[in-house]
Tab-separated table of C-alpha atoms in Angstrom:
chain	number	residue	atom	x	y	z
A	1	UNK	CA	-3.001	-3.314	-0.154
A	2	UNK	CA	0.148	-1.743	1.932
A	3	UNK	CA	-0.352	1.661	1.578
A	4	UNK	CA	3.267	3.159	-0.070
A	5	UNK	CA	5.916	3.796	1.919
A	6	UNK	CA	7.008	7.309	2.901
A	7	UNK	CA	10.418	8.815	2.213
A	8	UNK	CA	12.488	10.327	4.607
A	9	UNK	CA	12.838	14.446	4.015
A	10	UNK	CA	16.321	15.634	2.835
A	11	UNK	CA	16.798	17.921	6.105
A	12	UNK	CA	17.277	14.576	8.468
A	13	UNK	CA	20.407	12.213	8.209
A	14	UNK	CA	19.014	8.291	8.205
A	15	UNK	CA	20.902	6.025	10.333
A	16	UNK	CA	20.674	2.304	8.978
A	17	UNK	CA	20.030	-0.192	11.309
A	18	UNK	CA	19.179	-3.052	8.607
A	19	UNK	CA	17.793	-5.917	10.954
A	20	UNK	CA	15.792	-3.924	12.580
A	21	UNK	CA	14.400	-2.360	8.855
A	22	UNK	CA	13.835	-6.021	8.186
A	23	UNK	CA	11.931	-7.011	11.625
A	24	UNK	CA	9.791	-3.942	11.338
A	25	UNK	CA	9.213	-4.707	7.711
A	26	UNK	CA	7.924	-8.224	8.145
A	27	UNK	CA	6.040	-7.029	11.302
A	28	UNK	CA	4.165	-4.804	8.880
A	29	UNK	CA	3.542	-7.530	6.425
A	30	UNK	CA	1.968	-9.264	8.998
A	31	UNK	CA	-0.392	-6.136	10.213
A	32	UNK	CA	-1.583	-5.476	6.939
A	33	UNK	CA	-2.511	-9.338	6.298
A	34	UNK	CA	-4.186	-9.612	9.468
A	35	UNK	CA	-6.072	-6.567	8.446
A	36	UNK	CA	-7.083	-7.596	5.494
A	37	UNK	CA	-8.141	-11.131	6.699
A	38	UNK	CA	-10.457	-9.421	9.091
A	39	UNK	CA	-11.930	-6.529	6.379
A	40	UNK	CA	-12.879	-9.501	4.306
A	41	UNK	CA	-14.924	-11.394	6.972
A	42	UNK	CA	-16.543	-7.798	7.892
A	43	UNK	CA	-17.462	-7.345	4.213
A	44	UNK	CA	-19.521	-10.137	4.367
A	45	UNK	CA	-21.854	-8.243	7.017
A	46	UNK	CA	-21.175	-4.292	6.325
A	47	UNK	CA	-20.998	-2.145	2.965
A	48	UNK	CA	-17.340	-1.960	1.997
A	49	UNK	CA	-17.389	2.251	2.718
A	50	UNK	CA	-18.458	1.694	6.924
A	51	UNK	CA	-15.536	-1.015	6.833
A	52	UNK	CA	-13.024	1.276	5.166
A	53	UNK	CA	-14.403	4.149	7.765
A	54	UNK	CA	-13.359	2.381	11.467
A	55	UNK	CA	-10.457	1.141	9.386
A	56	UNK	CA	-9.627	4.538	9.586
A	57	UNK	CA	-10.667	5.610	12.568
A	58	UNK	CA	-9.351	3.432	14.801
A	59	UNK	CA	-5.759	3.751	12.728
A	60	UNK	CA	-5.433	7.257	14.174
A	61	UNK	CA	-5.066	5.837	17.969
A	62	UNK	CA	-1.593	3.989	17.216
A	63	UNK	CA	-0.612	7.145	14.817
A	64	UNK	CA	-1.705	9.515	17.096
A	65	UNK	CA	0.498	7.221	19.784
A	66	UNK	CA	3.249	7.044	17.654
A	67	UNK	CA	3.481	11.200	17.168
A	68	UNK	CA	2.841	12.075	20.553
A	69	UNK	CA	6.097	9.855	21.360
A	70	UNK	CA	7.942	10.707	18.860
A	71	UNK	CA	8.791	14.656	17.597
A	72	UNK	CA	4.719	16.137	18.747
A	73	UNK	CA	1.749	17.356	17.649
A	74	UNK	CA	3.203	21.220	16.958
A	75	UNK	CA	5.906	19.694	14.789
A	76	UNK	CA	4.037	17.268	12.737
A	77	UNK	CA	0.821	18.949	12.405
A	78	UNK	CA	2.886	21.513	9.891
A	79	UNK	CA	2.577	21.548	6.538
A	80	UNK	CA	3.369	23.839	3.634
A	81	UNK	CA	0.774	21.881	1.338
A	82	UNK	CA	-2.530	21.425	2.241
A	83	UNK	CA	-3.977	20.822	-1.000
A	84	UNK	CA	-0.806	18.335	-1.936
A	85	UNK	CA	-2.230	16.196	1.540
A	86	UNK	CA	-5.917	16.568	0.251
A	87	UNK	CA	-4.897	15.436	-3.100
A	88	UNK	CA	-2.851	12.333	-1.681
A	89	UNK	CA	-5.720	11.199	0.496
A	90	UNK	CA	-8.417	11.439	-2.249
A	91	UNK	CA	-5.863	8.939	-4.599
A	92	UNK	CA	-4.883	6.994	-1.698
A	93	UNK	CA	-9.265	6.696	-0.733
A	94	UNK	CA	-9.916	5.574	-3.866
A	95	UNK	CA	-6.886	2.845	-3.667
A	96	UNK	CA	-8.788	1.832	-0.636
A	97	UNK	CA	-11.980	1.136	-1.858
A	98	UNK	CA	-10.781	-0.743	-4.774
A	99	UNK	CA	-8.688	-2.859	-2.593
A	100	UNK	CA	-11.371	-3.607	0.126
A	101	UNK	CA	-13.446	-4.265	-3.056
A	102	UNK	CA	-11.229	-6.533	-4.534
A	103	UNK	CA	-10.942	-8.205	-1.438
A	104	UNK	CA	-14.456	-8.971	-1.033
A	105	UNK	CA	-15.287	-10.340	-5.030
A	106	UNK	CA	-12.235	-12.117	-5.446
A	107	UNK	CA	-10.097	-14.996	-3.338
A	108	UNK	CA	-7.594	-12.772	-0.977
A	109	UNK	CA	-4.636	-14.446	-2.890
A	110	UNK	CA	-5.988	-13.065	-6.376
A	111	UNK	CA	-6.430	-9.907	-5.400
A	112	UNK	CA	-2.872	-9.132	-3.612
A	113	UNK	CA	-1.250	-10.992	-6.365
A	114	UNK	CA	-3.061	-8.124	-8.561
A	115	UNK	CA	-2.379	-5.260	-6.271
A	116	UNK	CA	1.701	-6.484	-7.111
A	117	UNK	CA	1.125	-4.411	-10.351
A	118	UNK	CA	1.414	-1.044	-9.119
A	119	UNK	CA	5.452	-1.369	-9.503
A	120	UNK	CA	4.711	-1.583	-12.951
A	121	UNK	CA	2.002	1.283	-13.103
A	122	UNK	CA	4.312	3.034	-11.309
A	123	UNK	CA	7.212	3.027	-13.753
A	124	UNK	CA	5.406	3.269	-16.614
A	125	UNK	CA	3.401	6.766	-14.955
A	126	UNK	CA	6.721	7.758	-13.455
A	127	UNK	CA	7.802	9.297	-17.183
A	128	UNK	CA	4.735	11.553	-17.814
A	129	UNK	CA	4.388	12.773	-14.750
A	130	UNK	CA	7.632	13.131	-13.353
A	131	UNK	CA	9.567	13.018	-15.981
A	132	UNK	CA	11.945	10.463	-15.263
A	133	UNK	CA	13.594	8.186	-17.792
A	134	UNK	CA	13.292	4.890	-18.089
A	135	UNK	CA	15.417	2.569	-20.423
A	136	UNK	CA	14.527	-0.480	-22.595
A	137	UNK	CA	15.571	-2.891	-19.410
A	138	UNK	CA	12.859	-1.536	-17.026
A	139	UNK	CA	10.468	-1.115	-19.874
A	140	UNK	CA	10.952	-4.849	-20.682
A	141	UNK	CA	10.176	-5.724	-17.287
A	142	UNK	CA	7.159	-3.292	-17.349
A	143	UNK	CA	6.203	-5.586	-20.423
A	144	UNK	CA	6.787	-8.651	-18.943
A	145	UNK	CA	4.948	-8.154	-15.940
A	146	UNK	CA	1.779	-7.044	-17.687
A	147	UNK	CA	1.770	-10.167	-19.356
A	148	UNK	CA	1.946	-11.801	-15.937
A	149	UNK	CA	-0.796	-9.841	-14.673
A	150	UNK	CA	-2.912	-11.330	-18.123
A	151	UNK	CA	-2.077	-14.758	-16.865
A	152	UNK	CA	-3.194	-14.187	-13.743
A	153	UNK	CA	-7.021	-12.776	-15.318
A	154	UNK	CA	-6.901	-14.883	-18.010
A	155	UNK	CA	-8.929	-12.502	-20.205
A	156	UNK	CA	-10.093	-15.156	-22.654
A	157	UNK	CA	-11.520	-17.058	-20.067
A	158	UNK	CA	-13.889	-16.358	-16.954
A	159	UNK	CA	-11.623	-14.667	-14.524
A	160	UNK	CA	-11.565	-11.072	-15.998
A	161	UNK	CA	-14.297	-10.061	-14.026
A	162	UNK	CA	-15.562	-7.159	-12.166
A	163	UNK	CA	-13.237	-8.303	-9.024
A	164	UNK	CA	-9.708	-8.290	-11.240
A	165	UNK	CA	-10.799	-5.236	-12.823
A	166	UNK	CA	-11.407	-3.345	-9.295
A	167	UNK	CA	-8.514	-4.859	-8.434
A	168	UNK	CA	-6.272	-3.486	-11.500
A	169	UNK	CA	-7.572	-0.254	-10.683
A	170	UNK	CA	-6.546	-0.172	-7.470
A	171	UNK	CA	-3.089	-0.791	-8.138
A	172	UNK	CA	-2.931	2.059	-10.813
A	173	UNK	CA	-4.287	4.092	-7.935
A	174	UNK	CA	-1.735	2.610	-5.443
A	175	UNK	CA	1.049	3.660	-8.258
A	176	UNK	CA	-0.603	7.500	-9.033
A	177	UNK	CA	-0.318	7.475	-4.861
A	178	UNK	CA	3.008	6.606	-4.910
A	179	UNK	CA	3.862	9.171	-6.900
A	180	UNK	CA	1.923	11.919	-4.945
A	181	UNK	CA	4.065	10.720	-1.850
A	182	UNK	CA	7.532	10.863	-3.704
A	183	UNK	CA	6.475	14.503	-4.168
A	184	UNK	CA	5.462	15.144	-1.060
A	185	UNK	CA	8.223	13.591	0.448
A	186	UNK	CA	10.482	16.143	-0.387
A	187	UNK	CA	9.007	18.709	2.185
A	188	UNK	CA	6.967	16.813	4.111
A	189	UNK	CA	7.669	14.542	7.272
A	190	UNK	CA	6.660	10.845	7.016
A	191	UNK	CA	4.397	11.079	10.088
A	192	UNK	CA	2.612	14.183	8.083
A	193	UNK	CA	1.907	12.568	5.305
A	194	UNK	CA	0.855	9.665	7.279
A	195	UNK	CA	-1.388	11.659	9.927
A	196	UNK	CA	-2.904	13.838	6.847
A	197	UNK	CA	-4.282	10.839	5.016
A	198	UNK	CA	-5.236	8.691	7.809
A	199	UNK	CA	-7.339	12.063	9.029
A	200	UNK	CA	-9.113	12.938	5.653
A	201	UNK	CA	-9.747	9.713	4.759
A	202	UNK	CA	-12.091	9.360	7.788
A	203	UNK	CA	-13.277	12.976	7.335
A	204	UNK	CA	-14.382	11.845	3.953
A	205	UNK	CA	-15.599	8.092	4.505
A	206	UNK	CA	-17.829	9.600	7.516
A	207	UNK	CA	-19.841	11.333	5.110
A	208	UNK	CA	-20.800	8.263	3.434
A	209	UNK	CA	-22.281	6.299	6.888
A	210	UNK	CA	-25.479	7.899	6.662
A	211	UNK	CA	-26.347	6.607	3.463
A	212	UNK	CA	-24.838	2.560	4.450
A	213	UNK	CA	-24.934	2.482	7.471
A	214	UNK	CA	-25.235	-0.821	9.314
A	215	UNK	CA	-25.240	-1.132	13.673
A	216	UNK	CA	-22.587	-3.034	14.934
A	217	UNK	CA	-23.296	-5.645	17.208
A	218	UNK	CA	-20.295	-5.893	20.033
A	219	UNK	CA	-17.745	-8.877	18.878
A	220	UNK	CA	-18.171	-6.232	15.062
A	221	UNK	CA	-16.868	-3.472	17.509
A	222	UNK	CA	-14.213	-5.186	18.225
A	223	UNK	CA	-13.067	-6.865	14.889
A	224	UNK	CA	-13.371	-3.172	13.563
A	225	UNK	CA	-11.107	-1.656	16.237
A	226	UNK	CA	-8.811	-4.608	15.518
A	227	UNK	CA	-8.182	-4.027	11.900
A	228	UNK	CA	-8.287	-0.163	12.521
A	229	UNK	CA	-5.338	-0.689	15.372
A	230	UNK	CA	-3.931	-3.415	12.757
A	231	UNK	CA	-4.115	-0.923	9.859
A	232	UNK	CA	-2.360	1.879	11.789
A	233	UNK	CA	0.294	0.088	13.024
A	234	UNK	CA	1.389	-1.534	9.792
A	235	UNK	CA	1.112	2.091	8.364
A	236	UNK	CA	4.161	2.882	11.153
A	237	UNK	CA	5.778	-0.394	11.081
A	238	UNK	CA	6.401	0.297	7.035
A	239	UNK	CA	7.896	4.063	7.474
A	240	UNK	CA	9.736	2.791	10.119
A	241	UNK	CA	11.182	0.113	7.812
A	242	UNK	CA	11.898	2.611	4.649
A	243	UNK	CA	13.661	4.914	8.080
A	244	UNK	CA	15.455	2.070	8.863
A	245	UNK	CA	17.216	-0.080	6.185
A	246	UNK	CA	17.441	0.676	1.995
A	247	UNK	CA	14.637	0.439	-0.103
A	248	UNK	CA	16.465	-2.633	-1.996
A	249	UNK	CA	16.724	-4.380	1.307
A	250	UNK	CA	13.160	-4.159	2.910
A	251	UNK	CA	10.686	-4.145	-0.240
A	252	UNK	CA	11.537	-7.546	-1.634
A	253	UNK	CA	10.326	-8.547	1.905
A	254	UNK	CA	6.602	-7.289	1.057
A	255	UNK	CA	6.022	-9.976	-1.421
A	256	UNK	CA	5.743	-12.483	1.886
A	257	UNK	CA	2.235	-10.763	1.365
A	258	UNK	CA	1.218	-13.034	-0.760
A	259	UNK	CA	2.319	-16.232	0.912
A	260	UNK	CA	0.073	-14.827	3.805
A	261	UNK	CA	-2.905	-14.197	1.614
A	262	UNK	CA	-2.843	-18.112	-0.306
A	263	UNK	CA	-2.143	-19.148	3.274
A	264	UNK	CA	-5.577	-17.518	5.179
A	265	UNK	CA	-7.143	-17.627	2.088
A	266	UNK	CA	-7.191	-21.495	2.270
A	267	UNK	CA	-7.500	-21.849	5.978
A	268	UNK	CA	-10.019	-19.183	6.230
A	269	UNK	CA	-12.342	-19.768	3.025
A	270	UNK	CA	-11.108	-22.964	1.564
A	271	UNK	CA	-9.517	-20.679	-1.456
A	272	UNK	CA	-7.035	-22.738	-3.191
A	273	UNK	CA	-4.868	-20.695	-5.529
A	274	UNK	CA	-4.608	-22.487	-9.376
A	275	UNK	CA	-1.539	-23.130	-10.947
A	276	UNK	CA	-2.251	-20.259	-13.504
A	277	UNK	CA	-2.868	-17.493	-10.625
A	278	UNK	CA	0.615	-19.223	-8.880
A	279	UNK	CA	2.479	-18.691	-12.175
A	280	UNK	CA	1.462	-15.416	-13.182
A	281	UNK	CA	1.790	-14.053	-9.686
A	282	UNK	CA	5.588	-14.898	-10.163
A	283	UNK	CA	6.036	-13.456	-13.200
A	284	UNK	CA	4.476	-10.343	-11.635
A	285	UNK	CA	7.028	-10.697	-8.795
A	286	UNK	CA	9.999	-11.212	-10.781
A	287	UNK	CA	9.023	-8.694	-12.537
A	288	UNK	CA	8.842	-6.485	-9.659
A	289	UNK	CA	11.475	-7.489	-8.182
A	290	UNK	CA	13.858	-6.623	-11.390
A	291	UNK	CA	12.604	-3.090	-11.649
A	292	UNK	CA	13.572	-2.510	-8.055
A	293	UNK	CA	17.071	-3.827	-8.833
A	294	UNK	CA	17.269	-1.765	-11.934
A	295	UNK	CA	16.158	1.495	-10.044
A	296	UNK	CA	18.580	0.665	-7.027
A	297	UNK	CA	21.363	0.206	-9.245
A	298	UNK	CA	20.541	3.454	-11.375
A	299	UNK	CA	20.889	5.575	-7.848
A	300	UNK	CA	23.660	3.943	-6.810
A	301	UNK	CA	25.583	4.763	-10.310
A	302	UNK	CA	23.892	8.387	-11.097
A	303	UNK	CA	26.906	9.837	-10.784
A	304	UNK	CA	29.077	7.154	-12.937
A	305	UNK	CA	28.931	7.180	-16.621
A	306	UNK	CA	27.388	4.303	-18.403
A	307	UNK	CA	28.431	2.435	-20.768
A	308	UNK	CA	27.133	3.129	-24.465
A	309	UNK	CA	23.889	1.421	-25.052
A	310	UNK	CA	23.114	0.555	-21.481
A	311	UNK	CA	20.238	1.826	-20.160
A	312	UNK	CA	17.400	1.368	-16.949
């Protein structure tokens, strides 16, 4: 899973720069796939919680990089909510885990394909807790997308098993830490929010070592510094890309996920996606895809009436 991008505070003007929004998005992609390749071969070896711990670790060298460049510790290291950073981390842990998870019990193309369902969790949550509205043309695509997702499990047959339903989770997760970011977003720096989770979530998956802990041998030191250093700089390549370019522009771009999956999947474990994964996962996509449209168009008209009947 990408973890969710982070929106850039009212107080600073963005600049666009599309192309490079779109080069830093697709450079992101690619971290996060690589990372994911490599937390699936270390899952084969170490408990999913020691993975998910140097994941983290080694993340905060590039972040750490990236702040001490950019606007400094004093700056970003200040926060008016504590508790609203805790909060995000503990949501965005348990995303974690059930991605990792996922990754491990199910082919890698399955499980991002599932993970594509948090758009949907996320509109559906978005009107209890944040009270937005959401009209019949978003809702239909909500609709459509869970039946998608059903394709994909085939819940009559023998894929609904533990590994979709970790995975399912973990894109409702994904879409509840979405929504604690929006919030947070609208005080908080990106590299705060970013630095606060990648922090706590070590804090909190170090406590877990002693009880699953397994010694590395040194080529394991070094694939778990990789995906750590691949994990934290697709963390920065994504806010970069949300800094960079429109949301409409750069997020279609994330779906190349996929392609990436089905393609190490196959080289790396001989995972062939079926037809009936390939068809759901573009109904989920589409699906996607049209609520993004829908939400881009309702910000770009908020302050036009619309027509009678017409709705999101």
């Amino acid at each position: 899973m990408t973890a969710p991008p982070q929106s850039t505070p009212p107080t600073h003007k963005r600049v666009d720069n599309t192309p490079r929004g779109i080069a830093a998005m697709l450079m992101s992609v690619l971290f996060f796939s690589l990372m994911n390749v490599l937390a699936k071969l270390l899952m084969d070896r170490f408990p999913v919680t020691e993975v998910m711990f140097f994941r983290s670790l080694f993340a905060l060298i590039p972040v750490c990089l990236s702040i001490h460049l950019g606007i400094g510790f004093a700056t970003t290291l200040r926060t008016r909510y504590p508790w609203g950073h805790m909060g995000r981390s503990l949501i965005g842990l348990t995303t974690m885990v059930a991605m990792f998870w996922s990754f491990h019990l199910l082919p890698l193309g399955d499980a991002i394909a599932l993970n594509f369902a948090a758009p949907l969790f996320l509109t559906a949550l978005s009107v209890p807790l944040l009270s937005e509205k959401v009209g019949i043309h978003r809702w239909s695509a909500v609709l459509v997308g869970f039946a998608g997702v059903l394709i994909i499990v085939r819940p009559s047959g023998d894929v609904l098993n533990l590994g979709a339903i970790i995975a399912l989770c973990g894109a409702l997760t994904n879409a509840l830490a979405m929504i604690a970011i929006r919030q947070l977003s609208r005080t908080e720096r990106p590299d705060t929010i970013v630095f606060y989770f990648t922090l706590l979530t070590t804090v909190l998956l170090g406590l877990s070592l002693p009880f699953s802990w397994v010694t590395p041998d040194p080529m394991d030191w070094l694939l778990l510094l990789v995906t750590g250093l691949f994990g934290g700089c697709g963390q920065l390549m994504l806010t970069r890309a949300y800094s960079l370019a429109p949301a409409a522009v750069v997020a279609p771009l994330n779906y190349t996920s996929l392609l990436l999956a089905v393609i190490f999947g196959w080289f790396m474990w001989g995972e062939v996606p079926t037809a009936t994964m390939a068809a759901g996962a573009a109904v989920v996509m589409a699906s996607g895809l049209y609520i993004l449209h829908r939400e881009t168009r309702r910000q770009t008209t908020v302050t036009k009436p619309l027509p009678a009947g017409d709705g999101d």
